[in-house]
Amino acid sequence: MFDLNREAREIQSDKDIAWEIYKKSTTDMIGLYTLILCICVIFILPIWVNFDPLTQNVAERLLPPSWSDRGSLHHFLGTDEFGRDFLSRLLIGAQNTTKYAFLACFASLIIGTSFGLMSAMSRSRTRKGVLHHIFDILFSIPSILIAFITIGILGASLPHAALAIGISLLPRFIHESYGAAKKELEKEYVRAEISDGSSRLHLTFTTILPNILSTIISNMSQGISIAIIDIAAVGYLGFGAQPPTPELGNMLASGIDIIYVSTSKAIIPGVAMIVLIASIQLVGHGICRVLNTGVADAA
Amino acid sequence: MIEFLVKKLELFFITLFILTLILFWAHIRLGDVEINKIIPEYIHYAGNLVTFNFGNSTESGMPIIEEMKLFFPPTIELLLLSLAVSFCFGIFLGIVGGLNHHSVLDKCVYGFCLLGSSVPVYWSAQIFILLFCIYIKIFPTTGNISMLYDVPRYSGFMVIDVFIQGNNEIIIDMLKHLTLPLISLSLVPCATFARITRRATINLTQNYFIKAAYCRGESRFDIGIHHVLRNILPDIVQKLNIIICNLYSSCILVEVIFDWPGTGLWITQSINNSDGRIIETTTFVLGTSFLLLNITLDILSTLVINRTRLTHG
Amino acid sequence: MKIFVFLPLLVLLGMFLPAGALASVSEGINRDSLIYCSERNISHMNPQRHPISSMASSISFAVYDRLLSIDPQTKATRSAVGTLERIYHNDTIYVFDIAKNISFHSNEFFTPSRKLNAEDVAFSFDRIINKDNPFYRPLEDFPYISHMDIVNNLISVKAVGPYKVEFKLKQPTNLLQSFLATDNSVILSKEYADTIIQKNLPKETIDHYAIGSGPYTQYNFLRGRYVKLKRFSDYHGHRPEIKNLILTNSYRANKLLYKMFTGECHIISNPTASQMSFLQKVPKDFNLIRKNTLNGTFIIYNTKKPYLSTGALRRTLSSMFSLEELNRSVFFDQGHYIVELFDEDPSSFLKIQNDSASASSDLALEKDVERELLKDADSRRLTYEKSDKFVNMFNEDIPDYAIPKKDLPEPGHDLFAHELSRQEYLEAYEKLKQQELEITIFQSNVISNTAHSKIAQFLKSNFEKKGLRARIKTYRTNQGQNRIKKGLFDLAIVNVYSDTESLIYQMISCKQNNRRRSSLSPNISYTGNYTGWCNDTVENMYEDLSYLDKNDPDAIRLQKYIMNILVNEMPVYPLIYNLNLFVAMEYVEGVEPTPYGGVSFINARIKHEGDKK
């Protein structure tokens, strides 16, 4: 709760307050730092350093990472069976996967939340039902199968895999935003606003949306993690990014194929994925905590 | 109540209808259907689907129903077992973590939740195989029973059939084959259950009646079972739907990796062979089952929430 | 409180300990059973419905009998169930004697009431050629028959006596016996077929629930996964020692080696290249058994494209990468060069002029040697004329692209390999640079096609290093077959599974494979000439070669000519072949390779510890 006395001395902006609350949890801070590190390394570093995931150099193939005997500092994480630098492949691969996962999740979030809100706010029963359940058919088919069918029709490539995963994420966003909006609509202050005469559109944007923001953000962070794992899963099965484009999934698959000869190539992409997803979840959790401070959770 | 059920059934049939339309569209793309006879073709096709008259596979020409009877039970068995294991462990861990908030135990549970939901199942399965099958040679890598044993089919579920047969060696072999797929599959739902439970427990412990019970001298264990469990159940049931859908997705991947004789590998092979009939019928069966599951869980969650509301006024 | 946390964990651990204690490294070396793991899908139990593959051959030898067989040493055909009685009417009628006292298996639908006779043999082949046979299927469902000729050539197969079968042909050919000796040409039971019709079962039952006369009978089949076979008590030949035989397959090839380590497989087929390089280091636990077939990878060029229309262009493109680097990066140094099979040196195969003087002097030396060879040659051989000896089957459905153009080389001149001069090389290079090339690869049921994807990546990277532009396109099986037939590719990477002699011949032969495919058929093979180029001279030379012994000096000379023409024109570029081999645990012995790449378990047995060596 805010200390009224302190307000006289220093005026803290909302952002500072939020930051204070966020800082309280060390794990969330670790998550934030890791995520910032990951984003810098994956997206910003390649702008300056010239990473080259595609050049083959058969003379230097299958080098182990630099910390083991035969490794060299020139190829920090070693090379794959074609002699391509593994660090570059890892970073560019993570970039590819994350870009498309974020795109898919974001698009799905926007469409899903709007459908959910529309169905929660609409007064006619049929429209409510239709908007709410229109994509339930996708709920009942597992995401991998949706990916198979989409790729069977459109052909195997990373954007198509992202499209498929985005489609499979839709129903979850609709349901969650519908549930959260419904909960909000039953609260006293919303009822007061309605009786004050605010239109449904106004109500949505000023009252409902900011209050379900925490649900949306927690869904978004979960959604991005699921999107990354699923896009990599489709890539692992060979239906996503086509080689030589690096992508976390198909790097895992080719790493497992040569596991007898070089174990690091299979383990490193997996560890990278765990670190990325764990940090995203921590940050999402932290933001939710900040947004939920002061909100009584008990019904 | 009845009105509610009727609405749900209406929903079920409408979605089923849309599903058959989508599948019919896929059927047109894959095969040759005359354009002017579309409506009777559709009725014929939908009728066949609904009465489980699935026809023969394009690749082998043998009836699809027979193969379905062979491949569905192992998947259901794996799903149910993994759901049970992850449910029990997840809730247990979540309650323990929630009740001991701000302690090392809680941090361990939280760490487990985090890691468990960030590990991709196809990667962890491969690492488990390497670790437990190749380096420490305890478990076998593939299948649900050794090829050398012949277990007669009583029910199609290997767990039941093996116990009916009663041979100790075979039972132990089946357990050995079951362990790794079960563990790899249960990791993610267990973490999810633990996370939900922990969050719900922490919220619950803010309530006065829990603090009162604690002051009264009830041990944490008693509080856990008598108070916490019943109150967090609605939260869990709400999320059960999504968890089971994700579970099935992971199940397909795990089956492919462990060569488990279930629908996952069957579907993947059919897609590789472009076997249109099998893909259509499996999508239909899976879609219908999950729709039914959704509706059941919806009804269940409303029942549970209503009852909670009734008891807590 | 904390005890309730640790107790379940202890229980869990406790569960694993007895399991670990009971575990042995292998699944218990069971003397009566053998598990064979292959990489190819077991889709049918009838080898007739498979392409030529190790699984088909293994099933054939385990469950069925064949009319003729191939002697492993001399590679000649010899009798199995059938003995050639006589050939008459100018090589168009073959009569075979059938052995007596051969029993068939029985299963849940069918119990045989008689032994094998000529009706069964006649039925087995009649269903392939005769449209009125109720079990007839279009030719693409019998993918092992690679030449339409033999099927079009057969007029009828009839039983002319209880133990005599007659094959009537349209035109004389020497291919009938090798066709009958193929591992896939098995003998089915006509009585079983009649029972299927009578009981109104689906016709595919004959391919799904196998009834044969071989040493093992099928008793459990899970399509695409495994088949369990039991020893047949009434088998007419040598009684096998192994009672239970299990043939399985894996979805991914890397599983095969894991299963060897945990004892779930006793013998595996074709490990991947990286696994092979690993196996070299632990030789004593495993036996390596060579098969008689090999797996060759080729690049085929679409000679109808303007930027690939001359031999110079294709040769230049082929020289843009090093075969040795390809072998190292994709095949882990485990592959061999196809051109070495034909006595060519892979590093100088393309014969492109370098700046170094020594290379050209070597070439000049070679030319002199060749001239010497030719001097002794019969002058008749230098002029090859067009002949209508082979039947060219051109179907109207085939578009203009696929009809190969026939070149008649000037006699004497083009039988030498031209060295590609620096000038021609640079011209070709300029022309290639203007076009973005499309590297096409096909996915199929065979798992080993990750190698193709790697080869494509390797090619793309090398082309780009030299300044050419390239992109990779992957197609699934049926789409791929359409594209390759319509000529919608620039260069494609294909895999050929064959024996040494016909390895290159299949790719450049003039005899067209005009097989119309139903869009959903999964068994596609790419053997066949899709380059749009064929040459009567080469065709004639191969024809002559088939009558000569391998070590005959004439044969060696003909082979050299063929390779020279190949270098000049280069419609295909032979890359790497892999020896197909089996890897067996060291306690498995007596496993023999079959002529077409499978494995025969008749003499297999599992060694005891106490056995004498």
Tab-separated table of N, CA and C in Angstrom, chain B residues 30 56-63 67 70-71 89 92 96 99-100 105 126 129-130 133-134 137-143 146-150 172-173 176-177 179 183 220-221 256-263 265-266 268-269 271-276 278, chain C residues 1-2 4-6 8-9 12 15-16 19-20 22-25 27-28 30 33-35 41 43-44 49 202 204-205 208-209 219-226 228 244 246 248-252 254-255 258-259 261-262 264 266 445 476-478 519-522:
chain	number	residue	atom	x	y	z
B	30	LEU	N	-8.516	-34.403	-51.338
B	30	LEU	CA	-7.654	-35.572	-51.497
B	30	LEU	C	-8.154	-36.528	-52.560
B	56	ASN	N	-11.678	-48.589	-45.587
B	56	ASN	CA	-10.349	-49.205	-45.614
B	56	ASN	C	-9.267	-48.171	-45.817
B	57	SER	N	-8.093	-48.511	-45.309
B	57	SER	CA	-6.961	-47.608	-45.439
B	57	SER	C	-6.503	-47.563	-46.889
B	58	THR	N	-6.082	-46.392	-47.338
B	58	THR	CA	-5.660	-46.279	-48.741
B	58	THR	C	-4.390	-47.050	-49.006
B	59	GLU	N	-3.559	-47.152	-47.993
B	59	GLU	CA	-2.284	-47.792	-48.268
B	59	GLU	C	-2.383	-49.298	-48.225
B	60	SER	N	-3.002	-49.829	-47.171
B	60	SER	CA	-2.950	-51.277	-47.042
B	60	SER	C	-4.244	-51.931	-47.477
B	61	GLY	N	-5.317	-51.171	-47.569
B	61	GLY	CA	-6.568	-51.757	-47.994
B	61	GLY	C	-7.284	-52.532	-46.906
B	62	MET	N	-6.729	-52.572	-45.716
B	62	MET	CA	-7.393	-53.316	-44.650
B	62	MET	C	-8.296	-52.360	-43.878
B	63	PRO	N	-9.331	-52.893	-43.224
B	63	PRO	CA	-10.282	-52.000	-42.556
B	63	PRO	C	-9.614	-51.190	-41.451
B	67	GLU	N	-7.425	-51.522	-37.149
B	67	GLU	CA	-6.192	-50.876	-36.720
B	67	GLU	C	-6.458	-49.938	-35.569
B	70	LEU	N	-6.476	-51.638	-32.411
B	70	LEU	CA	-5.145	-52.019	-31.956
B	70	LEU	C	-4.395	-50.837	-31.378
B	71	PHE	N	-4.568	-49.651	-31.991
B	71	PHE	CA	-3.685	-48.543	-31.648
B	71	PHE	C	-4.227	-47.607	-30.589
B	89	PHE	N	1.228	-36.414	-8.020
B	89	PHE	CA	2.485	-35.772	-7.642
B	89	PHE	C	2.402	-34.263	-7.686
B	92	PHE	N	0.333	-32.892	-4.815
B	92	PHE	CA	1.089	-33.085	-3.582
B	92	PHE	C	2.194	-32.049	-3.454
B	96	VAL	N	2.396	-28.943	-0.688
B	96	VAL	CA	3.573	-28.862	0.188
B	96	VAL	C	4.278	-27.523	0.008
B	99	LEU	N	1.995	-24.568	1.348
B	99	LEU	CA	1.853	-24.460	2.796
B	99	LEU	C	3.143	-23.996	3.449
B	100	ASN	N	4.273	-24.283	2.813
B	100	ASN	CA	5.557	-23.893	3.382
B	100	ASN	C	6.140	-22.711	2.643
B	105	LEU	N	11.913	-25.428	0.912
B	105	LEU	CA	11.079	-26.421	0.250
B	105	LEU	C	10.248	-25.782	-0.847
B	126	GLN	N	14.747	-37.896	-25.220
B	126	GLN	CA	15.979	-38.412	-25.795
B	126	GLN	C	17.099	-38.454	-24.755
B	129	ILE	N	16.582	-41.348	-22.563
B	129	ILE	CA	16.977	-42.591	-23.224
B	129	ILE	C	18.486	-42.760	-23.143
B	130	LEU	N	19.201	-41.690	-23.477
B	130	LEU	CA	20.650	-41.789	-23.448
B	130	LEU	C	21.150	-42.135	-22.059
B	133	CYS	N	19.194	-45.662	-20.693
B	133	CYS	CA	19.246	-46.894	-21.475
B	133	CYS	C	20.646	-47.211	-21.965
B	134	ILE	N	21.397	-46.171	-22.284
B	134	ILE	CA	22.679	-46.444	-22.904
B	134	ILE	C	23.794	-46.390	-21.864
B	137	LYS	N	22.458	-48.944	-17.911
B	137	LYS	CA	21.568	-49.780	-18.710
B	137	LYS	C	20.463	-50.401	-17.879
B	138	ILE	N	19.484	-49.584	-17.527
B	138	ILE	CA	18.389	-50.151	-16.746
B	138	ILE	C	17.182	-50.447	-17.623
B	139	PHE	N	16.779	-49.454	-18.421
B	139	PHE	CA	15.498	-49.589	-19.109
B	139	PHE	C	15.691	-49.873	-20.587
B	140	PRO	N	14.724	-50.524	-21.192
B	140	PRO	CA	14.775	-50.686	-22.645
B	140	PRO	C	14.279	-49.418	-23.334
B	141	THR	N	14.611	-49.286	-24.605
B	141	THR	CA	14.315	-48.029	-25.265
B	141	THR	C	12.948	-47.966	-25.908
B	142	THR	N	12.462	-49.037	-26.469
B	142	THR	CA	11.266	-48.886	-27.291
B	142	THR	C	10.192	-49.895	-26.936
B	143	GLY	N	8.994	-49.558	-27.371
B	143	GLY	CA	7.889	-50.500	-27.271
B	143	GLY	C	7.241	-50.478	-25.914
B	146	SER	N	8.479	-56.385	-24.356
B	146	SER	CA	9.550	-56.949	-25.158
B	146	SER	C	8.974	-57.752	-26.319
B	147	MET	N	9.680	-57.714	-27.441
B	147	MET	CA	9.212	-58.436	-28.613
B	147	MET	C	9.169	-59.933	-28.388
B	148	LEU	N	9.920	-60.383	-27.395
B	148	LEU	CA	10.022	-61.821	-27.226
B	148	LEU	C	8.819	-62.406	-26.518
B	149	TYR	N	8.035	-61.567	-25.851
B	149	TYR	CA	6.900	-62.101	-25.102
B	149	TYR	C	5.640	-61.969	-25.924
B	150	ASP	N	4.782	-62.959	-25.778
B	150	ASP	CA	3.482	-62.887	-26.450
B	150	ASP	C	2.412	-62.738	-25.411
B	172	ILE	N	7.158	-57.477	-14.839
B	172	ILE	CA	8.311	-56.609	-14.579
B	172	ILE	C	8.813	-55.998	-15.876
B	173	ASP	N	8.792	-56.794	-16.940
B	173	ASP	CA	9.240	-56.266	-18.233
B	173	ASP	C	8.342	-55.133	-18.695
B	176	LYS	N	9.122	-52.052	-16.793
B	176	LYS	CA	10.364	-51.438	-17.254
B	176	LYS	C	10.132	-50.629	-18.522
B	177	HIS	N	9.317	-51.183	-19.420
B	177	HIS	CA	9.056	-50.469	-20.666
B	177	HIS	C	8.208	-49.242	-20.421
B	179	THR	N	8.135	-47.253	-17.695
B	179	THR	CA	8.657	-46.198	-16.843
B	179	THR	C	9.105	-44.961	-17.600
B	183	ILE	N	7.528	-41.226	-17.347
B	183	ILE	CA	8.221	-40.113	-16.706
B	183	ILE	C	8.348	-38.932	-17.659
B	220	ARG	N	0.134	-29.308	9.615
B	220	ARG	CA	0.070	-28.867	8.226
B	220	ARG	C	-0.522	-29.942	7.344
B	221	PHE	N	-0.215	-31.155	7.667
B	221	PHE	CA	-0.719	-32.262	6.870
B	221	PHE	C	-2.244	-32.277	6.902
B	256	VAL	N	6.234	-41.260	-30.709
B	256	VAL	CA	7.140	-41.358	-31.847
B	256	VAL	C	8.555	-41.684	-31.374
B	257	ILE	N	8.964	-41.063	-30.282
B	257	ILE	CA	10.334	-41.284	-29.823
B	257	ILE	C	10.528	-42.667	-29.236
B	258	PHE	N	9.525	-43.140	-28.473
B	258	PHE	CA	9.701	-44.435	-27.824
B	258	PHE	C	9.111	-45.580	-28.615
B	259	ASP	N	8.651	-45.338	-29.852
B	259	ASP	CA	8.051	-46.404	-30.653
B	259	ASP	C	6.923	-47.084	-29.894
B	260	TRP	N	6.188	-46.311	-29.131
B	260	TRP	CA	5.085	-46.867	-28.369
B	260	TRP	C	3.977	-47.193	-29.362
B	261	PRO	N	3.416	-48.402	-29.327
B	261	PRO	CA	2.449	-48.792	-30.367
B	261	PRO	C	1.097	-48.120	-30.210
B	262	GLY	N	1.085	-46.817	-30.313
B	262	GLY	CA	-0.166	-46.096	-30.120
B	262	GLY	C	-0.487	-45.225	-31.314
B	263	THR	N	-1.442	-44.312	-31.132
B	263	THR	CA	-1.911	-43.526	-32.264
B	263	THR	C	-0.882	-42.531	-32.754
B	265	LEU	N	2.416	-42.654	-33.387
B	265	LEU	CA	3.232	-43.162	-34.476
B	265	LEU	C	2.362	-43.515	-35.680
B	266	TRP	N	1.171	-44.036	-35.410
B	266	TRP	CA	0.263	-44.416	-36.496
B	266	TRP	C	-0.091	-43.202	-37.337
B	268	THR	N	1.578	-40.317	-37.522
B	268	THR	CA	2.757	-39.779	-38.210
B	268	THR	C	3.101	-40.613	-39.437
B	269	GLN	N	3.019	-41.945	-39.294
B	269	GLN	CA	3.311	-42.783	-40.452
B	269	GLN	C	2.276	-42.583	-41.548
B	271	ILE	N	0.673	-39.908	-42.204
B	271	ILE	CA	0.929	-38.644	-42.893
B	271	ILE	C	2.105	-38.787	-43.839
B	272	ASN	N	3.129	-39.517	-43.412
B	272	ASN	CA	4.239	-39.749	-44.320
B	272	ASN	C	3.820	-40.536	-45.536
B	273	ASN	N	2.876	-41.478	-45.377
B	273	ASN	CA	2.431	-42.280	-46.499
B	273	ASN	C	1.284	-41.635	-47.251
B	274	SER	N	0.873	-40.448	-46.844
B	274	SER	CA	-0.262	-39.749	-47.462
B	274	SER	C	-1.494	-40.631	-47.491
B	275	ASP	N	-1.774	-41.251	-46.368
B	275	ASP	CA	-2.933	-42.132	-46.312
B	275	ASP	C	-4.127	-41.309	-45.874
B	276	GLY	N	-4.866	-40.786	-46.845
B	276	GLY	CA	-5.920	-39.826	-46.555
B	276	GLY	C	-7.004	-40.339	-45.644
B	278	ILE	N	-7.042	-42.618	-43.319
B	278	ILE	CA	-6.672	-42.736	-41.910
B	278	ILE	C	-6.608	-41.361	-41.258
C	1	MET	N	6.323	-33.440	9.307
C	1	MET	CA	5.781	-32.919	8.054
C	1	MET	C	6.698	-33.250	6.894
C	2	LYS	N	7.969	-33.010	7.133
C	2	LYS	CA	8.873	-33.203	6.000
C	2	LYS	C	8.958	-34.663	5.604
C	4	PHE	N	6.648	-36.581	5.070
C	4	PHE	CA	5.682	-36.894	4.031
C	4	PHE	C	6.119	-36.403	2.677
C	5	VAL	N	7.135	-35.579	2.699
C	5	VAL	CA	7.690	-35.169	1.421
C	5	VAL	C	8.667	-36.208	0.935
C	6	PHE	N	9.495	-36.654	1.879
C	6	PHE	CA	10.562	-37.547	1.427
C	6	PHE	C	10.100	-38.982	1.266
C	8	PRO	N	7.388	-40.336	-0.226
C	8	PRO	CA	7.065	-40.742	-1.615
C	8	PRO	C	8.296	-40.791	-2.508
C	9	LEU	N	9.221	-39.867	-2.277
C	9	LEU	CA	10.431	-39.899	-3.105
C	9	LEU	C	11.199	-41.189	-2.875
C	12	LEU	N	9.545	-43.956	-4.663
C	12	LEU	CA	9.882	-43.918	-6.095
C	12	LEU	C	11.240	-44.557	-6.359
C	15	MET	N	11.256	-48.124	-6.132
C	15	MET	CA	10.703	-48.823	-7.290
C	15	MET	C	11.780	-49.115	-8.297
C	16	PHE	N	12.703	-48.186	-8.423
C	16	PHE	CA	13.711	-48.370	-9.474
C	16	PHE	C	14.763	-49.393	-9.098
C	19	ALA	N	14.066	-52.920	-10.034
C	19	ALA	CA	14.089	-53.007	-11.489
C	19	ALA	C	15.517	-53.037	-11.976
C	20	GLY	N	16.346	-52.195	-11.353
C	20	GLY	CA	17.748	-52.189	-11.758
C	20	GLY	C	18.432	-53.490	-11.421
C	22	LEU	N	17.110	-56.390	-11.253
C	22	LEU	CA	16.674	-57.459	-12.136
C	22	LEU	C	17.154	-57.262	-13.558
C	23	ALA	N	17.688	-56.084	-13.805
C	23	ALA	CA	18.034	-55.805	-15.201
C	23	ALA	C	19.304	-56.533	-15.570
C	24	SER	N	19.325	-57.042	-16.732
C	24	SER	CA	20.591	-57.482	-17.296
C	24	SER	C	20.795	-56.631	-18.525
C	25	VAL	N	21.993	-56.569	-19.001
C	25	VAL	CA	22.278	-55.671	-20.109
C	25	VAL	C	21.446	-56.037	-21.322
C	27	GLU	N	18.352	-58.468	-23.101
C	27	GLU	CA	17.055	-58.928	-22.644
C	27	GLU	C	17.097	-60.398	-22.322
C	28	GLY	N	18.222	-60.854	-21.893
C	28	GLY	CA	18.321	-62.303	-21.674
C	28	GLY	C	18.559	-62.925	-23.019
C	30	ASN	N	17.986	-65.207	-25.253
C	30	ASN	CA	17.032	-66.280	-25.402
C	30	ASN	C	17.435	-67.102	-26.608
C	33	SER	N	14.980	-67.219	-29.878
C	33	SER	CA	14.396	-66.091	-30.610
C	33	SER	C	15.452	-65.160	-31.129
C	34	LEU	N	15.133	-64.569	-32.240
C	34	LEU	CA	16.057	-63.622	-32.865
C	34	LEU	C	15.243	-62.421	-33.320
C	35	ILE	N	15.749	-61.249	-33.046
C	35	ILE	CA	15.032	-60.041	-33.453
C	35	ILE	C	15.853	-59.304	-34.505
C	41	ASN	N	9.898	-49.558	-43.544
C	41	ASN	CA	8.552	-49.824	-43.087
C	41	ASN	C	8.047	-51.196	-43.535
C	43	SER	N	5.104	-52.645	-44.641
C	43	SER	CA	3.738	-52.257	-44.948
C	43	SER	C	2.892	-53.434	-45.407
C	44	HIS	N	3.505	-54.390	-46.090
C	44	HIS	CA	2.762	-55.574	-46.522
C	44	HIS	C	3.573	-56.800	-46.174
C	49	ARG	N	4.670	-56.787	-53.265
C	49	ARG	CA	4.193	-55.420	-53.133
C	49	ARG	C	5.257	-54.472	-52.625
C	202	PRO	N	-11.552	-58.957	-47.548
C	202	PRO	CA	-10.951	-57.998	-48.486
C	202	PRO	C	-9.777	-58.620	-49.226
C	204	GLU	N	-7.026	-57.575	-50.057
C	204	GLU	CA	-5.670	-57.319	-49.582
C	204	GLU	C	-5.229	-58.309	-48.523
C	205	THR	N	-6.129	-59.161	-48.074
C	205	THR	CA	-5.749	-60.143	-47.063
C	205	THR	C	-4.611	-61.015	-47.553
C	208	HIS	N	-1.615	-59.286	-46.685
C	208	HIS	CA	-1.504	-58.833	-45.306
C	208	HIS	C	-1.288	-59.991	-44.350
C	209	TYR	N	-2.043	-61.050	-44.538
C	209	TYR	CA	-1.865	-62.263	-43.734
C	209	TYR	C	-1.242	-63.307	-44.641
C	219	TYR	N	2.481	-65.276	-37.442
C	219	TYR	CA	1.353	-65.410	-36.526
C	219	TYR	C	0.951	-64.116	-35.858
C	220	ASN	N	1.695	-63.031	-36.089
C	220	ASN	CA	1.283	-61.754	-35.496
C	220	ASN	C	1.883	-60.645	-36.332
C	221	PHE	N	1.033	-59.779	-36.854
C	221	PHE	CA	1.543	-58.721	-37.721
C	221	PHE	C	0.923	-57.393	-37.325
C	222	LEU	N	1.723	-56.446	-36.958
C	222	LEU	CA	1.249	-55.097	-36.687
C	222	LEU	C	1.823	-54.220	-37.785
C	223	ARG	N	0.941	-53.754	-38.656
C	223	ARG	CA	1.402	-53.080	-39.874
C	223	ARG	C	2.266	-51.866	-39.539
C	224	GLY	N	3.409	-51.813	-40.179
C	224	GLY	CA	4.305	-50.686	-39.973
C	224	GLY	C	5.184	-50.818	-38.752
C	225	ARG	N	4.969	-51.858	-37.938
C	225	ARG	CA	5.772	-52.003	-36.723
C	225	ARG	C	6.573	-53.281	-36.704
C	226	TYR	N	5.868	-54.400	-36.639
C	226	TYR	CA	6.625	-55.647	-36.518
C	226	TYR	C	5.803	-56.795	-37.080
C	228	LYS	N	5.726	-61.099	-36.241
C	228	LYS	CA	6.301	-62.205	-35.478
C	228	LYS	C	6.096	-63.486	-36.251
C	244	ASN	N	11.645	-68.617	-32.938
C	244	ASN	CA	10.833	-67.411	-33.115
C	244	ASN	C	11.659	-66.347	-33.795
C	246	ILE	N	11.526	-62.410	-35.195
C	246	ILE	CA	10.732	-61.185	-35.129
C	246	ILE	C	11.392	-60.143	-36.007
C	248	THR	N	11.264	-56.268	-37.104
C	248	THR	CA	10.655	-55.000	-36.708
C	248	THR	C	11.302	-53.863	-37.463
C	249	ASN	N	10.740	-52.693	-37.296
C	249	ASN	CA	11.406	-51.534	-37.885
C	249	ASN	C	11.279	-50.362	-36.938
C	250	SER	N	12.099	-49.370	-37.146
C	250	SER	CA	12.106	-48.181	-36.299
C	250	SER	C	11.690	-46.983	-37.114
C	251	TYR	N	11.073	-46.032	-36.450
C	251	TYR	CA	10.702	-44.819	-37.172
C	251	TYR	C	11.922	-43.976	-37.494
C	252	ARG	N	12.853	-43.944	-36.570
C	252	ARG	CA	14.068	-43.173	-36.844
C	252	ARG	C	15.268	-44.096	-36.871
C	254	ASN	N	18.320	-43.692	-35.981
C	254	ASN	CA	19.286	-43.712	-34.888
C	254	ASN	C	18.834	-44.631	-33.755
C	255	LYS	N	17.520	-44.984	-33.746
C	255	LYS	CA	17.034	-45.918	-32.739
C	255	LYS	C	17.686	-47.285	-32.873
C	258	TYR	N	20.619	-47.861	-30.663
C	258	TYR	CA	20.260	-47.934	-29.250
C	258	TYR	C	19.757	-49.328	-28.925
C	259	LYS	N	18.927	-49.848	-29.851
C	259	LYS	CA	18.320	-51.130	-29.554
C	259	LYS	C	19.358	-52.238	-29.527
C	261	PHE	N	22.315	-51.838	-28.314
C	261	PHE	CA	22.996	-51.744	-27.028
C	261	PHE	C	22.142	-52.292	-25.896
C	262	THR	N	20.829	-52.118	-25.983
C	262	THR	CA	20.018	-52.631	-24.883
C	262	THR	C	19.555	-54.056	-25.145
C	264	GLU	N	17.599	-55.117	-27.514
C	264	GLU	CA	16.279	-55.303	-28.101
C	264	GLU	C	16.353	-55.711	-29.553
C	266	HIS	N	18.901	-58.033	-32.233
C	266	HIS	CA	20.118	-58.824	-32.341
C	266	HIS	C	20.862	-58.551	-33.625
C	445	ASN	N	9.719	-43.026	-47.799
C	445	ASN	CA	9.594	-43.826	-46.591
C	445	ASN	C	10.926	-44.203	-45.992
C	476	ARG	N	7.505	-34.210	-51.177
C	476	ARG	CA	7.078	-35.522	-50.710
C	476	ARG	C	7.011	-36.447	-51.897
C	477	THR	N	6.788	-37.724	-51.597
C	477	THR	CA	6.940	-38.755	-52.619
C	477	THR	C	6.103	-38.536	-53.864
C	478	ASN	N	4.785	-38.440	-53.737
C	478	ASN	CA	3.968	-38.403	-54.933
C	478	ASN	C	4.132	-37.103	-55.706
C	519	SER	N	-2.050	-41.132	-57.172
C	519	SER	CA	-1.427	-40.048	-56.403
C	519	SER	C	-1.094	-40.444	-54.984
C	520	LEU	N	-1.655	-41.542	-54.499
C	520	LEU	CA	-1.427	-41.833	-53.092
C	520	LEU	C	-0.532	-43.034	-52.872
C	521	SER	N	0.136	-43.471	-53.908
C	521	SER	CA	0.962	-44.657	-53.701
C	521	SER	C	2.257	-44.280	-53.017
C	522	PRO	N	2.596	-44.948	-51.934
C	522	PRO	CA	3.775	-44.533	-51.189
C	522	PRO	C	5.073	-45.140	-51.670
